[in-house]
Short mmCIF file of C-alpha atoms and ligand atoms in Angstrom, two decimals:
data_model
loop_
_atom_site.label_atom_id
_atom_site.label_comp_id
_atom_site.label_asym_id
_atom_site.label_seq_id
_atom_site.Cartn_x
_atom_site.Cartn_y
_atom_site.Cartn_z
CA UNK F 1 -3.39 -11.70 -2.93
CA UNK F 2 -2.64 -10.74 -6.53
CA UNK F 3 -2.84 -7.18 -7.77
CA UNK F 4 -4.13 -6.27 -11.21
CA UNK F 5 -2.09 -4.48 -13.84
CA UNK F 6 -3.41 -0.98 -14.57
CA UNK F 7 -2.34 -1.25 -18.20
CA UNK F 8 -3.69 -4.64 -19.32
CA UNK F 9 -5.62 -5.87 -16.22
CA UNK F 10 -3.38 -8.94 -16.17
CA UNK F 11 -2.52 -10.48 -12.80
CA UNK F 12 0.68 -9.30 -11.19
CA UNK F 13 3.23 -11.13 -9.11
CA UNK F 14 4.92 -9.68 -6.07
CA UNK F 15 8.57 -8.67 -6.59
CA UNK F 16 9.13 -7.56 -2.99
CA UNK F 17 7.22 -5.77 -0.23
CA UNK F 18 6.46 -2.69 -2.38
CA UNK F 19 6.68 -3.70 -6.06
CA UNK F 20 4.81 -5.96 -8.47
CA UNK F 21 5.25 -7.11 -12.06
CA UNK F 22 2.38 -7.85 -14.44
CA UNK F 23 2.67 -11.41 -15.69
CA UNK F 24 1.08 -10.50 -19.02
CA UNK F 25 2.64 -7.20 -20.22
CA UNK F 26 5.65 -7.04 -17.90
CA UNK F 27 4.71 -3.66 -16.39
CA UNK F 28 6.31 -3.03 -12.99
CA UNK F 29 4.50 -0.91 -10.42
CA UNK F 30 4.98 0.02 -6.79
CA UNK F 31 2.77 1.00 -3.90
CA UNK F 32 5.24 3.65 -2.69
CA UNK F 33 3.49 6.92 -1.92
CA UNK F 34 3.64 9.57 -4.60
CA UNK F 35 5.11 12.97 -3.90
CA UNK F 36 7.00 15.72 -5.62
CA UNK F 37 10.37 17.37 -5.31
CA UNK F 38 13.76 16.41 -6.60
CA UNK F 39 16.18 13.85 -5.38
CA UNK F 40 18.57 13.06 -8.17
CA UNK F 41 21.55 15.37 -8.49
CA UNK F 42 24.70 15.21 -10.53
CA UNK F 43 23.11 14.47 -13.88
CA UNK F 44 23.17 17.90 -15.46
CA UNK F 45 25.58 17.25 -18.37
CA UNK F 46 24.08 13.93 -19.27
CA UNK F 47 20.51 15.17 -19.16
CA UNK F 48 21.41 18.17 -21.32
CA UNK F 49 22.95 15.91 -23.97
CA UNK F 50 19.82 13.77 -23.94
CA UNK F 51 17.56 16.84 -24.22
CA UNK F 52 19.56 18.03 -27.24
CA UNK F 53 18.89 14.71 -28.96
CA UNK F 54 15.13 14.96 -28.32
CA UNK F 55 15.02 18.60 -29.40
CA UNK F 56 16.75 17.78 -32.70
CA UNK F 57 13.93 15.33 -33.46
CA UNK F 58 11.28 17.88 -32.44
CA UNK F 59 12.80 20.54 -34.71
CA UNK F 60 12.84 18.08 -37.61
CA UNK F 61 9.11 17.60 -37.20
CA UNK F 62 8.21 21.23 -36.57
CA UNK F 63 10.52 24.22 -36.95
CA UNK F 64 8.40 26.47 -34.72
CA UNK F 65 7.20 24.15 -31.97
CA UNK F 66 5.28 25.28 -28.92
CA UNK F 67 6.25 22.97 -26.08
CA UNK F 68 4.94 22.40 -22.56
CA UNK F 69 7.15 20.54 -20.12
CA UNK F 70 5.44 18.81 -17.20
CA UNK F 71 7.59 18.95 -14.07
CA UNK F 72 10.53 21.14 -15.04
CA UNK F 73 12.68 20.46 -11.97
CA UNK F 74 15.93 22.40 -12.23
CA UNK F 75 14.95 23.76 -15.64
CA UNK F 76 17.65 22.15 -17.81
CA UNK F 77 15.21 21.31 -20.59
CA UNK F 78 13.94 24.90 -20.56
CA UNK F 79 17.53 26.17 -20.82
CA UNK F 80 18.17 24.02 -23.89
CA UNK F 81 14.96 25.26 -25.52
CA UNK F 82 15.84 28.91 -24.87
CA UNK F 83 19.29 28.31 -26.42
CA UNK F 84 17.56 27.04 -29.55
CA UNK F 85 14.97 29.84 -29.60
CA UNK F 86 12.11 27.39 -29.02
CA UNK F 87 8.86 28.57 -27.46
CA UNK F 88 8.87 26.68 -24.15
CA UNK F 89 6.46 26.67 -21.20
CA UNK F 90 7.51 24.97 -17.98
CA UNK F 91 5.51 23.72 -15.01
CA UNK F 92 6.03 22.55 -11.47
CA UNK F 93 3.93 21.12 -8.66
CA UNK F 94 6.31 22.03 -5.87
CA UNK F 95 6.18 25.66 -4.72
CA UNK F 96 9.89 25.71 -3.99
CA UNK F 97 10.93 24.65 -7.48
CA UNK F 98 8.30 26.94 -8.96
CA UNK F 99 9.81 29.99 -7.26
CA UNK F 100 13.36 29.00 -8.26
CA UNK F 101 12.35 28.49 -11.89
CA UNK F 102 10.41 31.76 -12.11
CA UNK F 103 13.42 33.57 -10.68
CA UNK F 104 15.82 31.84 -13.03
CA UNK F 105 13.91 32.41 -16.26
CA UNK F 106 12.04 35.67 -15.51
CA UNK F 107 10.39 36.62 -18.83
CA UNK F 108 12.25 34.07 -20.96
CA UNK F 109 9.81 31.25 -20.20
CA UNK F 110 6.44 31.08 -18.51
CA UNK F 111 6.23 28.56 -15.67
CA UNK F 112 2.82 27.24 -14.62
CA UNK F 113 1.92 25.95 -11.18
CA UNK F 114 0.58 22.56 -12.15
CA UNK F 115 -0.09 19.43 -10.15
CA UNK F 116 -1.33 16.60 -12.36
CA UNK F 117 -3.82 15.15 -12.99
CA UNK F 118 -5.45 18.58 -12.63
CA UNK F 119 -6.71 20.15 -15.86
CA UNK F 120 -3.77 21.51 -17.86
CA UNK F 121 -5.85 23.52 -20.30
CA UNK F 122 -7.58 25.34 -17.44
CA UNK F 123 -4.20 26.66 -16.29
CA UNK F 124 -2.52 27.30 -19.63
CA UNK F 125 -5.61 28.49 -21.57
CA UNK F 126 -3.77 27.53 -24.77
CA UNK F 127 -2.78 24.37 -26.60
CA UNK F 128 0.62 22.92 -27.46
CA UNK F 129 2.33 21.04 -30.31
CA UNK F 130 4.28 18.94 -27.83
CA UNK F 131 3.82 18.03 -24.16
CA UNK F 132 6.94 16.45 -22.71
CA UNK F 133 7.46 14.47 -19.50
CA UNK F 134 11.19 14.30 -18.69
CA UNK F 135 11.69 11.75 -15.88
CA UNK F 136 8.25 12.62 -14.56
CA UNK F 137 5.67 10.19 -15.95
CA UNK F 138 6.96 7.26 -13.87
CA UNK F 139 6.38 9.32 -10.69
CA UNK F 140 2.72 10.04 -11.39
CA UNK F 141 -0.46 8.53 -10.07
CA UNK F 142 -3.68 8.13 -12.04
CA UNK F 143 -2.05 7.78 -15.46
CA UNK F 144 -5.29 7.49 -17.44
CA UNK F 145 -6.35 10.89 -16.14
CA UNK F 146 -2.88 12.34 -16.80
CA UNK F 147 -3.05 11.21 -20.44
CA UNK F 148 -6.60 12.52 -20.85
CA UNK F 149 -5.83 15.94 -19.43
CA UNK F 150 -2.69 16.14 -21.62
CA UNK F 151 -4.70 15.21 -24.69
CA UNK F 152 -7.09 18.15 -24.08
CA UNK F 153 -4.12 20.54 -24.04
CA UNK F 154 -2.66 19.26 -27.33
CA UNK F 155 -3.22 20.87 -30.70
CA UNK F 156 -4.56 18.71 -33.51
CA UNK F 157 -1.81 16.21 -34.44
CA UNK F 158 -0.06 17.13 -31.18
CA UNK F 159 2.49 14.81 -29.65
CA UNK F 160 3.15 13.59 -26.10
CA UNK F 161 6.79 12.72 -25.39
CA UNK F 162 7.71 10.37 -22.57
CA UNK F 163 11.37 10.30 -21.53
CA UNK F 164 11.77 7.73 -18.77
CA UNK F 165 13.90 4.86 -17.46
CA UNK F 166 12.99 1.45 -18.86
CA UNK F 167 12.68 -1.93 -17.17
CA UNK F 168 14.33 -3.48 -20.25
CA UNK F 169 17.58 -1.64 -19.46
CA UNK F 170 20.62 -3.36 -18.03
CA UNK F 171 20.54 -1.37 -14.77
CA UNK F 172 17.00 -2.48 -13.95
CA UNK F 173 17.71 -6.08 -14.99
CA UNK F 174 20.90 -6.34 -12.91
CA UNK F 175 19.29 -4.58 -9.93
CA UNK F 176 16.28 -6.95 -9.87
CA UNK F 177 18.65 -9.90 -10.14
CA UNK F 178 20.71 -8.60 -7.20
CA UNK F 179 17.52 -7.90 -5.23
CA UNK F 180 16.46 -11.53 -5.63
CA UNK F 181 19.86 -12.55 -4.27
CA UNK F 182 19.30 -10.33 -1.23
CA UNK F 183 21.21 -7.18 -2.28
CA UNK F 184 18.40 -4.65 -2.14
CA UNK F 185 20.14 -1.27 -2.22
CA UNK F 186 20.33 -0.87 -6.00
CA UNK F 187 16.74 -1.96 -6.55
CA UNK F 188 15.49 0.39 -3.80
CA UNK F 189 17.59 3.19 -5.27
CA UNK F 190 16.06 2.64 -8.73
CA UNK F 191 12.57 3.05 -7.32
CA UNK F 192 13.83 6.03 -5.29
CA UNK F 193 12.38 4.39 -2.23
CA UNK F 194 12.41 6.61 0.89
CA UNK F 195 12.94 9.70 -1.25
CA UNK F 196 10.62 12.67 -1.82
CA UNK F 197 9.21 11.36 -5.04
CA UNK F 198 9.61 7.61 -5.58
CA UNK F 199 8.83 5.81 -8.84
CA UNK F 200 5.33 4.40 -9.05
CA UNK F 201 5.90 2.72 -12.44
CA UNK F 202 8.66 1.11 -14.46
CA UNK F 203 7.68 0.78 -18.11
CA UNK F 204 9.22 -0.73 -21.17
CA UNK F 205 8.46 0.39 -24.72
CA UNK F 206 5.85 -2.30 -25.26
CA UNK F 207 3.66 -1.74 -22.20
CA UNK F 208 3.97 2.07 -22.32
CA UNK F 209 2.77 1.97 -25.94
CA UNK F 210 -0.07 -0.31 -24.87
CA UNK F 211 -1.13 2.22 -22.21
CA UNK F 212 -1.14 5.07 -24.75
CA UNK F 213 -2.90 3.00 -27.41
CA UNK F 214 -5.84 2.68 -25.02
CA UNK F 215 -6.12 6.49 -25.33
CA UNK F 216 -5.86 6.46 -29.12
CA UNK F 217 -2.19 7.40 -29.33
CA UNK F 218 0.31 5.48 -31.41
CA UNK F 219 4.09 5.26 -31.16
CA UNK F 220 5.36 7.67 -33.77
CA UNK F 221 9.06 7.70 -32.97
CA UNK F 222 11.21 6.22 -30.26
CA UNK F 223 14.79 5.73 -29.21
CA UNK F 224 17.19 5.36 -26.34
CA UNK F 225 19.27 7.76 -24.31
CA UNK F 226 22.44 7.36 -22.29
CA UNK F 227 22.06 6.87 -18.56
CA UNK F 228 25.61 7.52 -17.38
CA UNK F 229 28.55 9.49 -18.62
CA UNK F 230 32.18 9.19 -17.65
CA UNK F 231 32.39 12.15 -15.29
CA UNK F 232 29.02 11.47 -13.77
CA UNK F 233 29.32 9.30 -10.74
CA UNK F 234 27.83 11.73 -8.24
CA UNK F 235 24.55 9.84 -8.12
CA UNK F 236 26.31 6.91 -6.48
CA UNK F 237 27.75 9.07 -3.74
CA UNK F 238 24.54 8.93 -1.76
CA UNK F 239 24.43 5.13 -1.73
CA UNK F 240 27.42 4.37 0.44
CA UNK F 241 29.24 6.25 3.17
CA UNK F 242 32.71 4.77 2.90
CA UNK F 243 35.22 6.39 0.56
CA UNK F 244 36.50 2.99 -0.54
CA UNK F 245 33.07 1.86 -1.72
CA UNK F 246 32.50 5.20 -3.42
CA UNK F 247 35.74 4.85 -5.36
CA UNK F 248 34.87 1.28 -6.40
CA UNK F 249 31.45 2.38 -7.62
CA UNK F 250 32.89 5.35 -9.46
CA UNK F 251 35.25 2.98 -11.26
CA UNK F 252 32.43 0.59 -12.10
CA UNK F 253 30.44 3.50 -13.50
CA UNK F 254 33.38 4.47 -15.64
CA UNK F 255 33.59 0.94 -17.09
CA UNK F 256 29.84 0.87 -17.51
CA UNK F 257 29.92 3.95 -19.74
CA UNK F 258 31.93 1.95 -22.27
CA UNK F 259 29.78 -1.18 -21.98
CA UNK F 260 26.67 0.90 -22.34
CA UNK F 261 27.26 0.99 -26.09
CA UNK F 262 26.46 -2.72 -26.40
CA UNK F 263 24.12 -3.44 -23.45
CA UNK F 264 20.34 -2.80 -23.40
CA UNK F 265 19.81 0.92 -22.80
CA UNK F 266 18.32 2.21 -19.56
CA UNK F 267 16.51 5.31 -20.73
CA UNK F 268 13.94 5.40 -23.50
CA UNK F 269 11.96 8.13 -25.17
CA UNK F 270 8.76 7.70 -27.13
CA UNK F 271 6.79 10.21 -29.20
CA UNK F 272 3.06 9.42 -29.05
CA UNK F 273 0.79 10.90 -31.68
CA UNK F 274 -2.97 11.16 -31.48
CA UNK F 275 -4.74 8.87 -33.99
ZN1 ZN D 1 -0.11 -5.78 -17.71
#
């Protein structure tokens, strides 16, 4: 039986037992069950560099932005905003992370308890210039509702920023190729299968823009971010138990950091503005 694409209603082909790809717009989606909580560790430096890049663009557009982050996790984005004196509001669905964040930031940033697609504006009671999803959007269910509830919490001319991995990137392409050959670990790892909060979607720029255009948003600015840095191989430590394999993968990561300059990038960000 074929499943339909939630973005363009095109028919989708089965990739494996849990994932499909739309044959029309190329959108990948999974039937893994949604959840919240964090799984990925060891990315602090890299993520902070990427956040700096996004914040530079935000400050160019608006020198006094009021930003809401959906799903603040460890709070790295909030930290970067506080460093730059930006008015930032965080949010979390998981009670554990919520407590940690409130403890960490005390009165420096307000953190909302928020579990989308519930009404954002009902919780915040105020509107924002920017609503940002950092590695969160691809974990969410009911995306039409998520976009609608975000729209209601945006000021006029407000912008939604999606920062997420892309299926056009070299990591996704190589992992799907390996999966077809029978090596499933990388592909499963990309979807964060068997983790607290697996990926439900894998977008590229084109189909993510198509989804937002259905809600009257247009792509205003976009770019790519780095997915690995040289001293950042920790994420591969959970994949294999043997020290030998870990060393090999660490070395491959190191090489990859250099190749990354010329290969298709794995993380994208898009600024969507309301028409
Ligand atoms: Zn589609």
